[in-house]
XYZ file of C-alpha atoms in Angstrom:
429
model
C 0.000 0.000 0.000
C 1.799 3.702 -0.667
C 1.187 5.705 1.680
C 2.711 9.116 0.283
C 0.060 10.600 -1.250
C -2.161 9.995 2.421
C 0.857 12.048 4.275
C 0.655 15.037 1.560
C -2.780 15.477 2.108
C -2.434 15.502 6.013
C 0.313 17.687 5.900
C -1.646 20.222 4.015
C -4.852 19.733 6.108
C -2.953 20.558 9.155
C -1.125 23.781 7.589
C -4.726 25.324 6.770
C -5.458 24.306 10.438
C -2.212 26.210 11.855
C -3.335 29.321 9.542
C -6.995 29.922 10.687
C -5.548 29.736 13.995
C -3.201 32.491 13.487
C -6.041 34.391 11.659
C -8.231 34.413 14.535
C -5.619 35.260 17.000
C -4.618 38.085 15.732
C -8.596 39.394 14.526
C -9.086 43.061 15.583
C -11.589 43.762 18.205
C -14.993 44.381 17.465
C -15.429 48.253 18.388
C -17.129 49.397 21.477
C -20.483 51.683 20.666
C -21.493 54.022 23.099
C -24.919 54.566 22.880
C -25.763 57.193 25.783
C -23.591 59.697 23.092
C -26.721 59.121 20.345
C -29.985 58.592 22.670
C -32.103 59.860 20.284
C -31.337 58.405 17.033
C -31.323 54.715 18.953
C -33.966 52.103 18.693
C -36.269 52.612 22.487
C -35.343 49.338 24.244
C -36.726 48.769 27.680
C -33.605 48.657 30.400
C -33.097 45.244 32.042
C -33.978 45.362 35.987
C -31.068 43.625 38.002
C -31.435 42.533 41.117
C -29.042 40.864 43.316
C -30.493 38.476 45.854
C -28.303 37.690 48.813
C -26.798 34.147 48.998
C -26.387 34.141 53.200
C -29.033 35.408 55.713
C -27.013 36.260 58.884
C -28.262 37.974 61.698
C -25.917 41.196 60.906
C -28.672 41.966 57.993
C -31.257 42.054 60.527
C -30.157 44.477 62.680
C -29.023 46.684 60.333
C -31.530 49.091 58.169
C -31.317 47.459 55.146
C -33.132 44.471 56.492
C -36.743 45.510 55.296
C -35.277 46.129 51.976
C -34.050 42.406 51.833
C -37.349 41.768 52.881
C -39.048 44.033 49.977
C -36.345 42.447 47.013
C -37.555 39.086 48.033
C -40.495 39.920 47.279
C -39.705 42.127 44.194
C -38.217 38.824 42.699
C -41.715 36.359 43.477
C -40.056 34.958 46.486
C -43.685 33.534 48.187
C -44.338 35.097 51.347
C -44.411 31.775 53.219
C -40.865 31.077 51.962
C -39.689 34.700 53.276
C -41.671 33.821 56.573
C -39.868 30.621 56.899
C -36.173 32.045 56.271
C -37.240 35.386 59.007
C -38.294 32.759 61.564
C -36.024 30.411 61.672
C -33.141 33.429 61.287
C -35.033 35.231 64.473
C -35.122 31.761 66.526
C -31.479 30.663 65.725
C -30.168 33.889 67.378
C -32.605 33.446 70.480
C -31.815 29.895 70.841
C -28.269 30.974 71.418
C -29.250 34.153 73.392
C -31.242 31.489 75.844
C -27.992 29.324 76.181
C -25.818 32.216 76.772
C -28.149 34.461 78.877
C -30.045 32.065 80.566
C -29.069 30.356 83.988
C -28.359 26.988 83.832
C -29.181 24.554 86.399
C -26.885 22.265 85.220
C -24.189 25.104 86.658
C -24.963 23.920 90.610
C -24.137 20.566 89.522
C -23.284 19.640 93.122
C -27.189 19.915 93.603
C -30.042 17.530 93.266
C -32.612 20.055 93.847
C -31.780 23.374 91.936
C -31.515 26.783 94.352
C -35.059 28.556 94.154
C -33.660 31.650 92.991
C -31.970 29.923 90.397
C -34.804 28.890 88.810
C -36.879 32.113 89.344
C -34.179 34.001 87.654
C -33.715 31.611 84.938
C -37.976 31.587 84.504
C -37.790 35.522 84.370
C -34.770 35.789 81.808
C -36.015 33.056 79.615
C -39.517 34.810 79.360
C -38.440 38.352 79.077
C -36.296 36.866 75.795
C -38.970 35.196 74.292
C -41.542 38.293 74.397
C -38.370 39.994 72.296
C -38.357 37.376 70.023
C -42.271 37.797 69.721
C -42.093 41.495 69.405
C -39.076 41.721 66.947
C -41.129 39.066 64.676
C -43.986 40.900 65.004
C -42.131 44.249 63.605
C -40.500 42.089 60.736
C -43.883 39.797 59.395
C -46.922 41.566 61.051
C -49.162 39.527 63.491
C -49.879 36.745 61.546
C -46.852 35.170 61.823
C -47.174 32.696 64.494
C -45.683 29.007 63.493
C -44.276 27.081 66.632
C -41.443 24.784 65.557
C -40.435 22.475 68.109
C -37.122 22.888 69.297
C -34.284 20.186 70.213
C -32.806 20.259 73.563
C -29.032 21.706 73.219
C -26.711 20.938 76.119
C -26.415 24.607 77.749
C -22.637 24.865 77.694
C -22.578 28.266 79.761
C -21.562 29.360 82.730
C -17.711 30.611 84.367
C -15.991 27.496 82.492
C -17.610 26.018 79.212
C -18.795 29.890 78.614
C -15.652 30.533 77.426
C -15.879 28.261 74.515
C -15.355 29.266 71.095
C -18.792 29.092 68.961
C -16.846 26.058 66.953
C -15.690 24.047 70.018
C -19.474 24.524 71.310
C -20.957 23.391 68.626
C -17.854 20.176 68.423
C -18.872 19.121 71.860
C -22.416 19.243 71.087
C -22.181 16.915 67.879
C -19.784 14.796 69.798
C -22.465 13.808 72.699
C -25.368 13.534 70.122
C -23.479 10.795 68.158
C -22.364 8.460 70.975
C -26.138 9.610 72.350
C -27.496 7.922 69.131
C -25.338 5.098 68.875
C -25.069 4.488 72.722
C -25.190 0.424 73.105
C -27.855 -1.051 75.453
C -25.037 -3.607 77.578
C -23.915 -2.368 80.365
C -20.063 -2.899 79.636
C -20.178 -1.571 76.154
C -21.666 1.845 77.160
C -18.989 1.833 79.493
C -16.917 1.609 77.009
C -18.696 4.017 74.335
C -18.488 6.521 77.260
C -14.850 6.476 77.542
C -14.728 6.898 73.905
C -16.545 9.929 73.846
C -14.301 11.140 77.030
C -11.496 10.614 74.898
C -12.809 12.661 72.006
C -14.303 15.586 74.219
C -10.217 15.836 75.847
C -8.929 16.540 72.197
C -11.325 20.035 71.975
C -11.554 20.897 75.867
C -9.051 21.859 78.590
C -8.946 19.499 81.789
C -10.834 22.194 83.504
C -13.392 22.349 80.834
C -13.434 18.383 80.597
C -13.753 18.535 84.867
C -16.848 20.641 84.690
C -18.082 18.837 82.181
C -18.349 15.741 83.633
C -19.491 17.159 86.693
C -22.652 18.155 84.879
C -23.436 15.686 82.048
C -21.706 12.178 83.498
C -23.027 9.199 84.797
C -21.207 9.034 88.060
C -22.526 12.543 89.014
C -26.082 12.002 88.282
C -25.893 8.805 90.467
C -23.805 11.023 92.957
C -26.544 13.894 93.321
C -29.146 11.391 93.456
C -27.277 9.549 96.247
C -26.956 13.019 98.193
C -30.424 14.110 97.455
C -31.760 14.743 100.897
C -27.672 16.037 101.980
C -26.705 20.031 102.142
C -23.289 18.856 99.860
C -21.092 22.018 99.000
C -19.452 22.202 95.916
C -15.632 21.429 97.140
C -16.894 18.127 98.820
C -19.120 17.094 95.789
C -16.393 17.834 94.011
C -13.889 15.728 95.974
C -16.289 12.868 95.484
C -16.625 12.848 92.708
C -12.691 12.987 91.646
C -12.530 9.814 94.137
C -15.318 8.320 92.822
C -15.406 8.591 88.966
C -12.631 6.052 88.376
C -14.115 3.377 90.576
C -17.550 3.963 88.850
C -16.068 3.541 85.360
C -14.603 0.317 86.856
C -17.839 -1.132 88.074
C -19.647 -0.204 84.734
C -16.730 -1.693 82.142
C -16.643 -5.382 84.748
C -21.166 -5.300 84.811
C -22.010 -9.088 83.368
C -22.321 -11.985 84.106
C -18.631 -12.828 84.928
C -18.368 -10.140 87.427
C -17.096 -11.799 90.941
C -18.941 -10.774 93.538
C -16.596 -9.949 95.877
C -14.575 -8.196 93.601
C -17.524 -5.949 92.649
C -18.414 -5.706 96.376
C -15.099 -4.190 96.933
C -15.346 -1.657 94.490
C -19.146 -0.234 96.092
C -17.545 -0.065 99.373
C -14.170 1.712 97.863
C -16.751 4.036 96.275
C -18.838 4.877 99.465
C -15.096 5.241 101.810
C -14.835 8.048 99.148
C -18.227 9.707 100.662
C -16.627 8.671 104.262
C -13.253 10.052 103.664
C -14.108 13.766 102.491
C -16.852 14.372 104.497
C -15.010 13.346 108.168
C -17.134 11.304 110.693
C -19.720 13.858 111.583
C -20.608 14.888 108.230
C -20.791 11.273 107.202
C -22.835 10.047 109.935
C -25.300 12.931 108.870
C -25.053 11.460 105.103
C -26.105 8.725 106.746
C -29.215 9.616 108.362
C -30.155 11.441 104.782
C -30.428 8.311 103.625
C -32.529 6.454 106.284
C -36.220 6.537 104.579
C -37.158 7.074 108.404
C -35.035 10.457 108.742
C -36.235 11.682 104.875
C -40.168 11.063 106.692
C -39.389 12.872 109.593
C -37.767 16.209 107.471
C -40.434 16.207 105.275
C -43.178 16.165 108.105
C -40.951 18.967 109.764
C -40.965 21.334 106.449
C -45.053 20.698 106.191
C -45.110 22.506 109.667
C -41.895 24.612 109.423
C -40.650 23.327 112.119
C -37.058 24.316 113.357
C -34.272 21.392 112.706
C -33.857 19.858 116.205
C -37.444 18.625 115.400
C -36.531 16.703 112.410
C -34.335 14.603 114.921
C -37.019 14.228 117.867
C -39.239 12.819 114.957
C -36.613 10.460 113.523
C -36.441 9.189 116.521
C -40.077 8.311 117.230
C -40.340 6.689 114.308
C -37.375 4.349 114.931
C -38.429 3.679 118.303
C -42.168 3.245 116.846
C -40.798 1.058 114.340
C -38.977 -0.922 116.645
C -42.090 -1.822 118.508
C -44.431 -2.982 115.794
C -41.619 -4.977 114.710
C -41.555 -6.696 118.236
C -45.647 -6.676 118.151
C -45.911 -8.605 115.249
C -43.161 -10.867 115.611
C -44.690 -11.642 119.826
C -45.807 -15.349 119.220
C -47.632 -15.085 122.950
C -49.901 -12.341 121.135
C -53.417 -13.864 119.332
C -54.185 -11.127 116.315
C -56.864 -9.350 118.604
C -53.871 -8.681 121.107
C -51.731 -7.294 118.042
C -54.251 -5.103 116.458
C -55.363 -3.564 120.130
C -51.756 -2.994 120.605
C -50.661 -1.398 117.297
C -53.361 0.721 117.566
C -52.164 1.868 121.011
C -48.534 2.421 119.578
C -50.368 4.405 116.973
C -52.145 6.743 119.109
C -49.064 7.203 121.156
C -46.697 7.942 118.153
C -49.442 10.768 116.634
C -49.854 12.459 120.360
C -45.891 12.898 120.417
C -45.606 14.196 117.101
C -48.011 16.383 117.353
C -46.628 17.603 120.486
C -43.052 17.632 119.218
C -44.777 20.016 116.322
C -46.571 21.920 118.390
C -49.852 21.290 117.386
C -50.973 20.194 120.837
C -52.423 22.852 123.802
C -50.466 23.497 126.664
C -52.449 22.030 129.016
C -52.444 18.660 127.499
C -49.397 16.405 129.344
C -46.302 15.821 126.891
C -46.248 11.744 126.174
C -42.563 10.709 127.140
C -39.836 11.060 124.937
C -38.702 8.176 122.444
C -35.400 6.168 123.773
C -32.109 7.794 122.364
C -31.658 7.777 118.899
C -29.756 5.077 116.904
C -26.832 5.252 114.387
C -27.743 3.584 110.849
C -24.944 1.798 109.462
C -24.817 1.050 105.525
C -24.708 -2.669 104.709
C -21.600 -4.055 102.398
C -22.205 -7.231 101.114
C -19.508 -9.844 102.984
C -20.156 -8.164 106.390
C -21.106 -10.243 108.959
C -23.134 -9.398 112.404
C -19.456 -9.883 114.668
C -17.883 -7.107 112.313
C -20.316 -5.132 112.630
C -20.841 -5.180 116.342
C -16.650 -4.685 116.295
C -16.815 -2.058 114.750
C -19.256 -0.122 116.931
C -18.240 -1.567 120.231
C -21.638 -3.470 120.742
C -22.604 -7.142 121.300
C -24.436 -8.845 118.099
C -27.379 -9.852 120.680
C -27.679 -5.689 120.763
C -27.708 -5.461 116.934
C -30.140 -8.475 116.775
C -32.819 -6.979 119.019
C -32.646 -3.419 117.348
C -33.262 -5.196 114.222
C -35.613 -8.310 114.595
C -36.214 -9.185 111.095
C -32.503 -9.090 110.022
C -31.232 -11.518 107.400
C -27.738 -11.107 106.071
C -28.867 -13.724 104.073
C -31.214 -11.942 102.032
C -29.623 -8.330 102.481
C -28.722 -5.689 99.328
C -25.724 -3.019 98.987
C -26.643 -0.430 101.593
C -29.505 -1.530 103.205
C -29.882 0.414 106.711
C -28.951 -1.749 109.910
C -30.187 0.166 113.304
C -26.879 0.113 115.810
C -28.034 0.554 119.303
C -26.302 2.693 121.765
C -23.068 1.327 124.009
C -24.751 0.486 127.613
């Protein structure tokens, strides 16, 4: 096959190529007309209208003047008045979200307290309604009174406050997205939540300062929920919550990661009691001994009877007492085998009486002239059940006999006994 005549006729289609190339490159510009010199000799054409709609809708173009005149070019363009509603609302409730999480106070700032202050709360009430009748008022202003279209809003951890209110807008919103994934993907065993929780400890230490990380665990972790709920009915301050919970947190995470089936029972028995030495060891005898009573069902009766009648504190203790001693004696009443049931009724209701005459007297809500009933016997410590202790330790440990322990408590069985269950210690004769 030749081939030379094919190569002379590419060659030569390729050189016309090269030349209208050059031709066009080097083409004179087409010349520039002004027509505003000759207005009156040109054709009337009808001016285009430009109008430049904004890409971003930040709250900077609210406050500022030109904001209705956004308003009016959205509207200039077609933009429906339900879309423009949407965009103003959900602009004017973004800001006063964040205005409520700044502004607002939190009552996850006392996190060393079950029961948030009072005042806290009022003030917190008053600020978060005296925002949302701006937000009202600043809508109406922008859309008229017909604007009303509740959206339902998602709770938003309120990172405020001396510490996390120091965080960057970025970091805020990091944490935030952080918590609602392992929230969403949180496992339902025991162990691996542990474990998801550590994860998201881990990942919350890269963005936040130990302090920031400390306060934040103080409000939002496991171990100080179950620590508040613990000291519910206890006047904790912050330092000693605090000191708790530093003591605490590592033996908690312990417990949680060795939950199953597995788990020895001593082993995990020695871990509850490491945790509640922690209480014992910051708040000193005393203060322990009155943790104690907080948690006696019979002491939580008595201090709620006493704040029914405001009655001064000493009360609280003259009632706790009465109801251990009253306790005591039904418990010996019913467990009397030389008693038929007509004998055990008639005498119940007697004990009764007796315990509603005293308290009444102890709250003052007998008359003078009516004789005071005598005084319960002296109180009796509580002490905490651990599971492994036996009635001799026990008895050691306060310096009485078991026979003591077994009388103050006649339906006793170690046997049968859970973590902290309340055993009544007599007093030393």
């Amino acid at each position: 096959m030749r081939r030379g005549p094919l190569l002379i006729v590419s060659l030569a289609v390729n050189v016309v190529f090269v030349a209208m190339l050059l031709f066009l490159a080097h083409r004179p510009s087409p010349p520039v007309i002004d027509i505003s010199s000759d207005v009156s000799n040109a054709t009337p054409r009808a001016k285009p209208v430009v109008v430049v709609r904004k890409q971003f809708f930040t709250w900077s173009q609210v406050e500022s003047p030109d904001y209705p005149v956004y308003i009016a070019r959205l509207r200039d363009i077609g933009c429906p008045e339900e879309t423009i509603r949407d965009i103003v609302i959900a602009d004017v409730n973004k800001l006063y979200a964040d205005k409520r999480l700044n502004e607002v106070p939190s009552l996850a700032q006392e996190w060393w307290r079950s029961t948030p202050d009072t005042n806290l709360i009022q003030a917190a009430a008053a600020k978060t309604q005296a925002l949302e009748q701006e937000r009202r008022a600043l809508l109406n202003t922008l859309l008229g009174p017909n604007w009303q279209v509740e959206d339902s809003e998602r709770p938003v951890l309120p990172l405020n406050g001396p510490v996390l209110g120091d965080l960057s807008s970025e970091t805020r919103q990091a944490v935030r997205d952080i918590v609602a994934h392992y929230q969403k993907n949180a496992p339902a065993d025991p162990a691996e939540h542990a474990r998801a929780e550590q994860a998201m400890r881990a990942d919350l230490a890269k963005i936040l300062t130990p302090a920031q990380l400390e306060e934040f665990l103080l409000r939002y972790s496991s171990t100080a929920a179950d620590l508040r709920h613990q000291l519910r009915d206890f006047d904790v301050t912050p330092d000693e919550f605090r000191s708790i919970f530093l003591l605490r947190d590592p033996i908690a995470q312990q417990i949680a990661l060795a939950s199953g089936p597995n788990t020895s029972p001593t082993e995990l028995a020695a871990l509850q009691k490491e945790m509640q030495d922690a209480i014992k060891n910051v708040l000193g005898p005393d203060r322990y001994q009155a943790e104690q009573l907080s948690e006696d069902p019979a002491y939580r009766d008595a201090a709620d009877v006493a704040a029914q009648y405001d009655a001064p504190t000493n009360v609280v203790m003259a009632l706790y007492r009465l109801n251990l001693a009253a306790k005591a004696e039904q418990d010996r009443i019913n467990n009397d085998p030389t008693l038929t049931p007509d004998q055990k009724a008639g005498q119940l209701k007697a004990l009764a009486d007796q315990e509603q005459a005293t308290g009444d007297e102890l709250l003052g809500l007998t008359t003078p002239d009516v004789p005071a009933p005598p005084m319960p016997p002296p109180p009796m410590q509580i002490h905490p059940y651990s599971p492994g202790e036996t009635i001799d330790q026990i008895a050691a440990q306060y310096g009485v006999s078991t026979t003591a322990i077994l009388n103050a408590n006649p339906n006793l069985n170690l046997n049968t006994l859970t973590a902290r269950t309340p055993i009544r210690i007599p007093q030393k004769q």
